[in-house]
XYZ file of C-alpha atoms in Angstrom:
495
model
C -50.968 -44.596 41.157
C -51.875 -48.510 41.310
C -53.895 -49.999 43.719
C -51.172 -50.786 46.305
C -50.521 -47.176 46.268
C -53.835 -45.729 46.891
C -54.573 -48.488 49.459
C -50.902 -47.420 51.594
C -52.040 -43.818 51.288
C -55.165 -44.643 53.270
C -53.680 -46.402 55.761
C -50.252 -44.621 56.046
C -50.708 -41.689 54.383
C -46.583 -40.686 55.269
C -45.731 -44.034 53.622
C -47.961 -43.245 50.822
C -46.414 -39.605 50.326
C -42.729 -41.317 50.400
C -43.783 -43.957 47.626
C -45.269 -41.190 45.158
C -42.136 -39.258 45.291
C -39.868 -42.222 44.802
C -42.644 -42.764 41.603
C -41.704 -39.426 40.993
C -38.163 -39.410 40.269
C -38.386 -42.480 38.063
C -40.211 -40.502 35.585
C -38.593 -39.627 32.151
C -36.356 -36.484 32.742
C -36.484 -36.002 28.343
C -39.379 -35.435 26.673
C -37.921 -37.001 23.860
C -37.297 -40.082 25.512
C -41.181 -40.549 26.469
C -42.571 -43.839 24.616
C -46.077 -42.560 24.570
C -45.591 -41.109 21.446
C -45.668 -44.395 19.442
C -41.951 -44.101 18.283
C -40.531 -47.120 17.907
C -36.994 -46.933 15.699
C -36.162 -50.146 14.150
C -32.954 -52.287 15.331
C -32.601 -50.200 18.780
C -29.372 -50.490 20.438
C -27.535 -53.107 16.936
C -24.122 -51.999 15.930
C -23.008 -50.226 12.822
C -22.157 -53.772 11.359
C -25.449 -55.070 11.863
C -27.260 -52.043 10.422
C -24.810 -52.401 7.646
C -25.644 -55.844 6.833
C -29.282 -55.289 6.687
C -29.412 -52.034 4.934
C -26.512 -51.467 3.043
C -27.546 -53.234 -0.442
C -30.557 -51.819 -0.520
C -29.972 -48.240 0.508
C -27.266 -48.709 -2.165
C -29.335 -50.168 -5.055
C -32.146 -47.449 -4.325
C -29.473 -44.548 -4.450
C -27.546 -45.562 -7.448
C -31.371 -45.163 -8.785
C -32.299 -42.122 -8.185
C -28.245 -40.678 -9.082
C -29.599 -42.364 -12.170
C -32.885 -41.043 -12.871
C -33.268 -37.970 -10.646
C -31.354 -34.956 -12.497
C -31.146 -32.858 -8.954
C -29.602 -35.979 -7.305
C -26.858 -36.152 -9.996
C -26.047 -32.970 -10.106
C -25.567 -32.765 -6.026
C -23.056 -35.141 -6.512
C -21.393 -33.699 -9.274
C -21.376 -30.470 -7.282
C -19.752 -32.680 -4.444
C -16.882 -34.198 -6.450
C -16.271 -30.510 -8.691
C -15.996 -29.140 -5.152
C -14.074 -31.463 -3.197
C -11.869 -33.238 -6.226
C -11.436 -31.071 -8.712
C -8.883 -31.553 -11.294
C -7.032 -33.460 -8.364
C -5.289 -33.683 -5.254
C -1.978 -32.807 -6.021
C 1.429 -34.140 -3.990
C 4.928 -32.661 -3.424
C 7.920 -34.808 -2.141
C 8.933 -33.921 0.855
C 12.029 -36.203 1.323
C 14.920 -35.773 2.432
C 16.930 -36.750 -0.893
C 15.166 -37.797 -4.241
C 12.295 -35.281 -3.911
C 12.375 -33.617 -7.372
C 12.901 -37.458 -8.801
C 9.687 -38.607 -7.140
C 7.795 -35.318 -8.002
C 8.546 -35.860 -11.765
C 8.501 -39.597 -11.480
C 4.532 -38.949 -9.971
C 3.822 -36.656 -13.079
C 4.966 -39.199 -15.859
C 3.175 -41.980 -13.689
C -0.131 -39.990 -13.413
C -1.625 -40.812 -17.217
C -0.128 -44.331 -16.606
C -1.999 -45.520 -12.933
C -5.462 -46.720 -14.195
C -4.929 -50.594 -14.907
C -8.617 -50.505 -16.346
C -7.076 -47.501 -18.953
C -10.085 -45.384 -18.152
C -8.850 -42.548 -16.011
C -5.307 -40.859 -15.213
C -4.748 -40.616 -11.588
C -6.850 -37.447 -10.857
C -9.379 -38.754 -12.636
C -9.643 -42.057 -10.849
C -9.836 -39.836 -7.177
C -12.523 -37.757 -8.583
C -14.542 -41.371 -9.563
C -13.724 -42.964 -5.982
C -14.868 -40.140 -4.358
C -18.375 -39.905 -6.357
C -18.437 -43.488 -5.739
C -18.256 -43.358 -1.830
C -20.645 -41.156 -1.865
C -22.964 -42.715 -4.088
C -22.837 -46.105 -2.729
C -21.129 -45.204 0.771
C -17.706 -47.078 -0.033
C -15.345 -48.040 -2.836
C -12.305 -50.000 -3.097
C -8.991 -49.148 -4.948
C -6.983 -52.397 -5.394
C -2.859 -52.361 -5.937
C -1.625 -54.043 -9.008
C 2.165 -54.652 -9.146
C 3.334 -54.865 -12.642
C 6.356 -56.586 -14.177
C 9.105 -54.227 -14.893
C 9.077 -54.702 -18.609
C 5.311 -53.424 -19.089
C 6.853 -50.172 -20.010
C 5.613 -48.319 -17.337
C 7.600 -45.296 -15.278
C 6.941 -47.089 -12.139
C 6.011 -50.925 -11.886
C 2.080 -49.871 -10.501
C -1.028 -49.532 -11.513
C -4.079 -49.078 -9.674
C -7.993 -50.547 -10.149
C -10.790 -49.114 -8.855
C -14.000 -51.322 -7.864
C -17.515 -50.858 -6.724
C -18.465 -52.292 -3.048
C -19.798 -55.488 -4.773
C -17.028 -57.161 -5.692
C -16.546 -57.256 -1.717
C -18.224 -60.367 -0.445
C -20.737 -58.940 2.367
C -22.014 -62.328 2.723
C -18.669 -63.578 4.339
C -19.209 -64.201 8.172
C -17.818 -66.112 10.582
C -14.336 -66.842 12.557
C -10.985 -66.848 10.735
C -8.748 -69.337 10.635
C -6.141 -68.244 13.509
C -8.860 -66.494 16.037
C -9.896 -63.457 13.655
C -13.322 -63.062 12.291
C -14.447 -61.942 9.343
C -17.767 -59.025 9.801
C -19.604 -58.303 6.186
C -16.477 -59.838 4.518
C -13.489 -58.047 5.843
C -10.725 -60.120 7.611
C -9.994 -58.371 11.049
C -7.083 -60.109 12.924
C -7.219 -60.544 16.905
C -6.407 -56.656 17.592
C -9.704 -55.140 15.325
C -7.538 -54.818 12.436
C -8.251 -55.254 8.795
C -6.197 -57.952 7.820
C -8.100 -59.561 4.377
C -10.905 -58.645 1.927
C -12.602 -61.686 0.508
C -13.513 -60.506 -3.137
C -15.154 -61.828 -6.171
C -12.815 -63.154 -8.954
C -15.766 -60.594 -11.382
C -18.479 -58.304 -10.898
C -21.204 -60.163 -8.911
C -23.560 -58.502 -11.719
C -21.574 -58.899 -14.620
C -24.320 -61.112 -17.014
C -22.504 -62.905 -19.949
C -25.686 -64.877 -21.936
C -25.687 -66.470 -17.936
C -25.547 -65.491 -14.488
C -21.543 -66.051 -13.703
C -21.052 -68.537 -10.616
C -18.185 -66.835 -8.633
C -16.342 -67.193 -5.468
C -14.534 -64.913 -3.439
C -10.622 -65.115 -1.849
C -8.951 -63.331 0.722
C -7.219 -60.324 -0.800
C -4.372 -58.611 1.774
C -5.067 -55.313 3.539
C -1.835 -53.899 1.997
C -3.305 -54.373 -1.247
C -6.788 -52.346 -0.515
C -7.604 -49.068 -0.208
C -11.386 -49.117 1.812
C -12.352 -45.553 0.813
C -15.568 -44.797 3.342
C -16.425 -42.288 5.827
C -17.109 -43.978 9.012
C -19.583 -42.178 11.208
C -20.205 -44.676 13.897
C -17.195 -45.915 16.443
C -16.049 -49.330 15.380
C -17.705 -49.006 12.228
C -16.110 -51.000 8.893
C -18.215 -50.267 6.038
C -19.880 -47.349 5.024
C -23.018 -46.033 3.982
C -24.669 -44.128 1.066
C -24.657 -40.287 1.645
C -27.854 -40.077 0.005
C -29.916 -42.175 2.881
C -31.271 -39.388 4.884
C -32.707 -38.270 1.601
C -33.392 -41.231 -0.706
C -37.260 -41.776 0.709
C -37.835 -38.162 0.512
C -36.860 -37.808 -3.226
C -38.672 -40.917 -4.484
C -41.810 -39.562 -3.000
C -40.660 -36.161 -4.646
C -40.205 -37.860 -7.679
C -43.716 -39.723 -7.955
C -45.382 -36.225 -6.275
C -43.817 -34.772 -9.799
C -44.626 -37.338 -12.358
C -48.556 -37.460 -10.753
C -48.198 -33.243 -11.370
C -47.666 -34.206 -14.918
C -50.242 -36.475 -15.556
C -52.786 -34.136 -14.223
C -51.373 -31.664 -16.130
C -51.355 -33.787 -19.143
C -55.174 -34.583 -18.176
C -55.711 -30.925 -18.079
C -54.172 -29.272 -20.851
C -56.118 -32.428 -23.219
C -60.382 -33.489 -23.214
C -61.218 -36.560 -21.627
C -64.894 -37.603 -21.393
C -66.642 -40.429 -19.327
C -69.379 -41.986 -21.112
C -72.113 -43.983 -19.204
C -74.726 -46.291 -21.444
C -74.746 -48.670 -23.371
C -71.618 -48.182 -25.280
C -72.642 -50.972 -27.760
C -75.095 -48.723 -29.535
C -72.545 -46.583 -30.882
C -71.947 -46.310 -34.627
C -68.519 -48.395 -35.498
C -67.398 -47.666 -32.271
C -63.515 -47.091 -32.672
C -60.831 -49.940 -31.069
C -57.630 -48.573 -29.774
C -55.763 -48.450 -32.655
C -58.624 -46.291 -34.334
C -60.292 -49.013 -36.624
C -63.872 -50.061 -36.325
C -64.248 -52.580 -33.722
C -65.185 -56.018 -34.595
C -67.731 -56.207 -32.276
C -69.109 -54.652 -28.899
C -68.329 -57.158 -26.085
C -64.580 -55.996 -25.950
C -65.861 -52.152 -25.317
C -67.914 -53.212 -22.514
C -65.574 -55.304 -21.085
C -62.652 -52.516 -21.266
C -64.147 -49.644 -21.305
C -62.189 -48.279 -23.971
C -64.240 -46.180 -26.496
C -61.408 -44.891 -28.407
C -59.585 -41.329 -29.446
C -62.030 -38.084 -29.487
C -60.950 -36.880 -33.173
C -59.496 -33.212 -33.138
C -62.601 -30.735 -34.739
C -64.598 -34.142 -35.607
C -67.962 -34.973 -35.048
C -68.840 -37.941 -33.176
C -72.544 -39.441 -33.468
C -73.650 -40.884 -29.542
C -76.280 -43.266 -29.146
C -79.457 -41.916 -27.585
C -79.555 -42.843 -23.541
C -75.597 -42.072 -23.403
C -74.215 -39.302 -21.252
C -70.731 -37.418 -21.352
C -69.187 -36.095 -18.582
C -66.304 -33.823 -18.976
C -62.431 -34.605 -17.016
C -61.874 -32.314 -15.394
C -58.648 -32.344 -12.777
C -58.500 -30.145 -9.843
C -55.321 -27.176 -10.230
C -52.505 -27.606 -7.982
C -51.890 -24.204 -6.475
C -49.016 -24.850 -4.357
C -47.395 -27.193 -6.448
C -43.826 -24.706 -6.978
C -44.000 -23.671 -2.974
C -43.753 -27.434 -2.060
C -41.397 -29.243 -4.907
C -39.232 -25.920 -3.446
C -39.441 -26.772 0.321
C -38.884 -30.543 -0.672
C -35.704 -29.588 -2.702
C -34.386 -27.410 0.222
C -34.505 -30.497 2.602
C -33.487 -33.009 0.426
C -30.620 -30.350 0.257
C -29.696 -30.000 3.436
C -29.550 -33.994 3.738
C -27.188 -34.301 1.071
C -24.845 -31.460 2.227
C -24.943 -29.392 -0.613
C -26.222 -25.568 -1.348
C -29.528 -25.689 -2.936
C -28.824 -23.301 -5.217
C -25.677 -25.549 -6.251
C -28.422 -28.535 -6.612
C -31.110 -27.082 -8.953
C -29.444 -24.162 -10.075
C -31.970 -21.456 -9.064
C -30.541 -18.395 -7.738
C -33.660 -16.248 -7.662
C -33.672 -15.529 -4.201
C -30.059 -15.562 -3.561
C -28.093 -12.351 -2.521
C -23.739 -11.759 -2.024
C -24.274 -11.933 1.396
C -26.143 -15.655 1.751
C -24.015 -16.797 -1.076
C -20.945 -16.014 1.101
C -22.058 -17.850 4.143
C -23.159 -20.564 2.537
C -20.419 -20.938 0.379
C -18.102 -20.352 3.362
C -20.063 -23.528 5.236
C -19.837 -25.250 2.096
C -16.281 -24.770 1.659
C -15.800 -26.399 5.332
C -17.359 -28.930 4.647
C -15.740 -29.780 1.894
C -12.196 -29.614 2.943
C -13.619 -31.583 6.134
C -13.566 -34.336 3.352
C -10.522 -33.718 1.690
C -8.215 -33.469 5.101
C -10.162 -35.877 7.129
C -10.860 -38.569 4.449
C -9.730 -38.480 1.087
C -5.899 -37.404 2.057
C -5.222 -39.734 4.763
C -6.913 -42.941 2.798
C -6.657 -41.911 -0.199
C -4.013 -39.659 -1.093
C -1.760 -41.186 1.261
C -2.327 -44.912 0.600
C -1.366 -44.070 -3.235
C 1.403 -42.072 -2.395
C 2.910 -45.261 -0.009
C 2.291 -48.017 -3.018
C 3.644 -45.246 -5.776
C 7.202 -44.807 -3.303
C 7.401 -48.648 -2.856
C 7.135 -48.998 -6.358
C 9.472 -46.571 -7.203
C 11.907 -48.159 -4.828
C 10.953 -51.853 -6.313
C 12.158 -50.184 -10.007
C 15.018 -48.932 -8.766
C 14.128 -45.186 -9.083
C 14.889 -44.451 -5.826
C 17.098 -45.399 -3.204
C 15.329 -45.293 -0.070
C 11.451 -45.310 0.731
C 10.866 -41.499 2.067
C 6.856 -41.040 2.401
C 7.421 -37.440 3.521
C 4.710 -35.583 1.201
C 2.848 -32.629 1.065
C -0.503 -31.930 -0.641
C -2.547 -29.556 -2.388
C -6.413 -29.464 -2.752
C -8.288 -27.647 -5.540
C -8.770 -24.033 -5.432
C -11.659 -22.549 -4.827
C -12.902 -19.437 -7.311
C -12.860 -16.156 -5.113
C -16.632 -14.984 -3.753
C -15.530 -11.396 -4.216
C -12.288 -11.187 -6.208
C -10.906 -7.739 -4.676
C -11.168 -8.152 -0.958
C -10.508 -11.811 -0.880
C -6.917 -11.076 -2.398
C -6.448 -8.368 -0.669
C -6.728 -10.266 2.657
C -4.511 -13.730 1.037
C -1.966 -10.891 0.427
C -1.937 -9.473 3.781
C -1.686 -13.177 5.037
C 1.407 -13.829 3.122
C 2.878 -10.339 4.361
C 1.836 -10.956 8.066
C 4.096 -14.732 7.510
C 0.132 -16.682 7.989
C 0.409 -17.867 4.295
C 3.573 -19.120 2.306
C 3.258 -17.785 -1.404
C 4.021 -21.051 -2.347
C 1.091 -22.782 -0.992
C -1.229 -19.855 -2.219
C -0.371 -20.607 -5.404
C -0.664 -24.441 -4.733
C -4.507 -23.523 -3.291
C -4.960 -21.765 -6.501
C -4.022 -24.866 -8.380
C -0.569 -23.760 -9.775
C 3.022 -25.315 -9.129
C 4.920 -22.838 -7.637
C 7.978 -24.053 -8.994
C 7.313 -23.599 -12.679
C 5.353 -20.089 -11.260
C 8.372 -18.786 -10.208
C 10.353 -19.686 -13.264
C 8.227 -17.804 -15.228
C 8.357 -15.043 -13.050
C 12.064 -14.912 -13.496
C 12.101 -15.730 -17.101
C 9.653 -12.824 -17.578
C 11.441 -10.485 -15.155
C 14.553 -11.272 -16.881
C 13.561 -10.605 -20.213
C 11.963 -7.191 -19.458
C 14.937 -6.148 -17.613
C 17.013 -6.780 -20.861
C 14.004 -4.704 -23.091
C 13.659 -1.726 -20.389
C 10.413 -2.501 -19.490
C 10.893 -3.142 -16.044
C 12.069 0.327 -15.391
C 9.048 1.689 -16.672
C 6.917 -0.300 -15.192
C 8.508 0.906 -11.947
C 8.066 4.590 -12.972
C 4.216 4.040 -13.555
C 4.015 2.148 -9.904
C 5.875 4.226 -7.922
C 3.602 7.648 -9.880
C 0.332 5.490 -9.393
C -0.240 6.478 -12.902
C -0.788 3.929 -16.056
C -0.676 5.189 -19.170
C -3.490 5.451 -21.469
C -3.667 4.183 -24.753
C -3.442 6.710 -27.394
C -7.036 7.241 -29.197
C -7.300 6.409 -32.347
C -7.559 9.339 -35.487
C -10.992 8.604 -36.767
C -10.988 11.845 -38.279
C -11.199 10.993 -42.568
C -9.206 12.250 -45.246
C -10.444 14.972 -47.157
């Protein structure tokens, strides 16, 4: 209550109770809305644009760091891609006429997409993918080639980090667009134009290179991020939740081994007059060439292993002596547990350490992890990624006359995932496929097999023990439930 208040109440003590409860109800309703707690976040209320152009680089420079120099933070990732990747994402045709063409024309073209020569196709999703989530985003530029560079379709595909993108682009377009953090948008919100570097902004040749950047079309980018802000058109480093965490981690550990290094070796501290020594040692071990340079640095030298040192009378030794860390495991392992639950990864998938792990908490988490993951591949990676390949790889076959007519209809297939408990987990895919929930063909394709050359084998092999009789015993054994056992062998020795 203010002063006004206090001096209606005395006066008109009904006017007085009516003002306090209108006070009332403008009180916070959240806790967690209460500013007398001192939290102020930076940038309230800016756009995911703006917080991309202020943070971006540097979140970006800091995590390629620690993916660089922190071995938990690299093998997250790896974990990430191995999970989500693979060996590939994997099409099938699905048009109307021409599929099996465009399914083998997609095979011969796989080894052949990488214009940089550095990846087949699979290979150059799996480094996209770590990329976006290393530095939040990555671009995959289309490169139409002449028909007679010898390849199956006239394509090929480079991949490039965020900075060839020219962030530093602003302002209004040429027709009423605007370009945000150098993207083109036309008058609808659209993407219409990246403005890239002719070269790596970082490349150094003997000289820093002086670049500039040109509008590149739309048609001819993939912008591989995941967006997690409406209206937002760049993306940001997975590793941000985490990346101050881990550098503190990181310098908690390195201080851990310099004490330890302190401990496990005898340090003294001398205090005198260090100039009354006898030959008192420089830094490289040789007899100093005189005593102002000790008292200056303070330096007095190596202790000699089993040697005896003479000290000047009036000088004292004290031993170092650094103070043990008890706790030191209980924390790095509560550190490492949040750091990965930031990333989105197990934590036993991070370091590796499965001491306290049982089945049952390695199924659930491996059943969240496993949702997460094909989150990714369904919400993100196939509908940018997958798709926009599969769109430039028809037009291309079109352009080379492969095909007729441009048919996009395509189906995928995502890595398979090893089996938690072998026997019940195909037990139930079986009962799927009986109960018409699960097509055999796309159980295979989950598994990572074509079904197509599956079932030719099957046939081929069915065929050829029909011809040999096996097949007939084999159905004698199944329908008995009995298999028979291999003879034993006669280890009994000539006499």
């Amino acid at each position: 209550m203010n002063f006004v208040d206090r001096m209606v109440g005395v006066f008109f003590p009904e006017a007085g109770l009516r003002r306090r409860r209108a006070r009332a109800l403008l009180e916070r309703a959240y806790e967690g809305a209460a500013r007398t707690d001192g939290w102020r976040p930076r940038r309230a209320g800016a756009s995911a644009n703006t917080d991309h152009r202020a943070d971006a680089r540097e979140l970006r420079i800091r995590a390629r760091s620690l993916v660089k120099n922190v071995p938990y933070i690299t093998h997250a990732l790896r974990s990430l891609v191995s999970c989500t990747v693979g060996t590939g994402i994997e099409p099938r045709s699905l048009a109307k006429r021409g599929a099996e063409v465009l399914d083998t024309l997609w095979s011969q073209w796989v080894p052949q997409a990488d214009a940089d020569g550095i990846f087949d196709l699979y290979g150059l999703q799996a480094a996209a993918y770590h990329a976006m989530e290393q530095d939040g985003e990555v671009l995959i530029r289309r490169r139409v080639r002449r028909p007679g560079d010898a390849l199956t379709v006239p394509l090929q595909v480079q991949l490039l980090e965020i900075d060839w993108l020219d962030s530093a682009k602003q302002g209004s377009a040429s027709d009423g667009g605007q370009i945000i953090n150098g993207i083109e948008y036309d008058l609808l919100g659209k993407p219409r134009a990246y403005w890239l570097f002719s070269a790596h902004p970082g490349e150094y040749q003997g000289r820093p290179l002086r670049i500039d950047s040109k509008p590149v079309p739309a048609a001819d980018i993939i912008h591989l991020f995941r967006p997690s802000r409406p209206g937002q058109g760049r993306g940001i480093t997975r590793l941000a939740p985490v990346i101050a965490r881990a550098r503190d981690l990181m310098l908690y550990e390195d201080a851990e081994l310099q004490r330890k290094n302190l401990e496990t070796r005898l340090g003294l501290v001398v205090s005198g007059d260090a100039t009354q020594m006898s030959n008192p040692p420089d830094s490289f071990g040789q007899p100093a060439e005189g005593g102002d340079g000790k008292r200056t640095y303070g330096d007095l030298g190596v202790l000699p292993s089993g040697g005896i040192t003479e000290v000047a009378p009036g000088l004292s030794m004290q031993q170092i002596e650094p103070k043990t860390s008890s706790d030191y495991a209980a924390y790095v392992k509560l550190q490492l547990h949040l750091i990965a639950a930031g990333i989105g990864v197990p934590y036993e998938s991070m370091t590796g350490d499965m001491k306290e792990v049982n089945f049952s908490s390695a199924r659930i988490r491996h059943i969240d992890f496993r949702r997460d993951c094909e989150q990714v591949q369904w919400l993100v990676l196939v509908p940018k990624l997958c798709m926009g390949l599969w769109r430039w790889f028809v037009d291309a076959a079109v352009l080379g006359g492969k095909v007729t007519q441009a048919d996009y209809g395509v189906d995928w297939s995502t890595p398979r995932w090893d089996y938690v408990n072998p026997h019940q987990d195909v037990r139930a895919e079986a009962d799927q496929i009986k109960s018409g929930l699960l097509s055999p063909s796309e159980s295979l394709r989950r598994r990572g097999y074509k079904p197509d050359l599956v079932f030719a084998e099957m046939g081929r092999d069915l065929e050829k023990m029909r011809s040999s009789g096996a097949l007939e015993l084999m159905r004698l054994f199944m329908s008995s439930g009995q298999v028979p056992a291999a003879e034993p062998a006669d280890t009994t020795e000539e006499t």
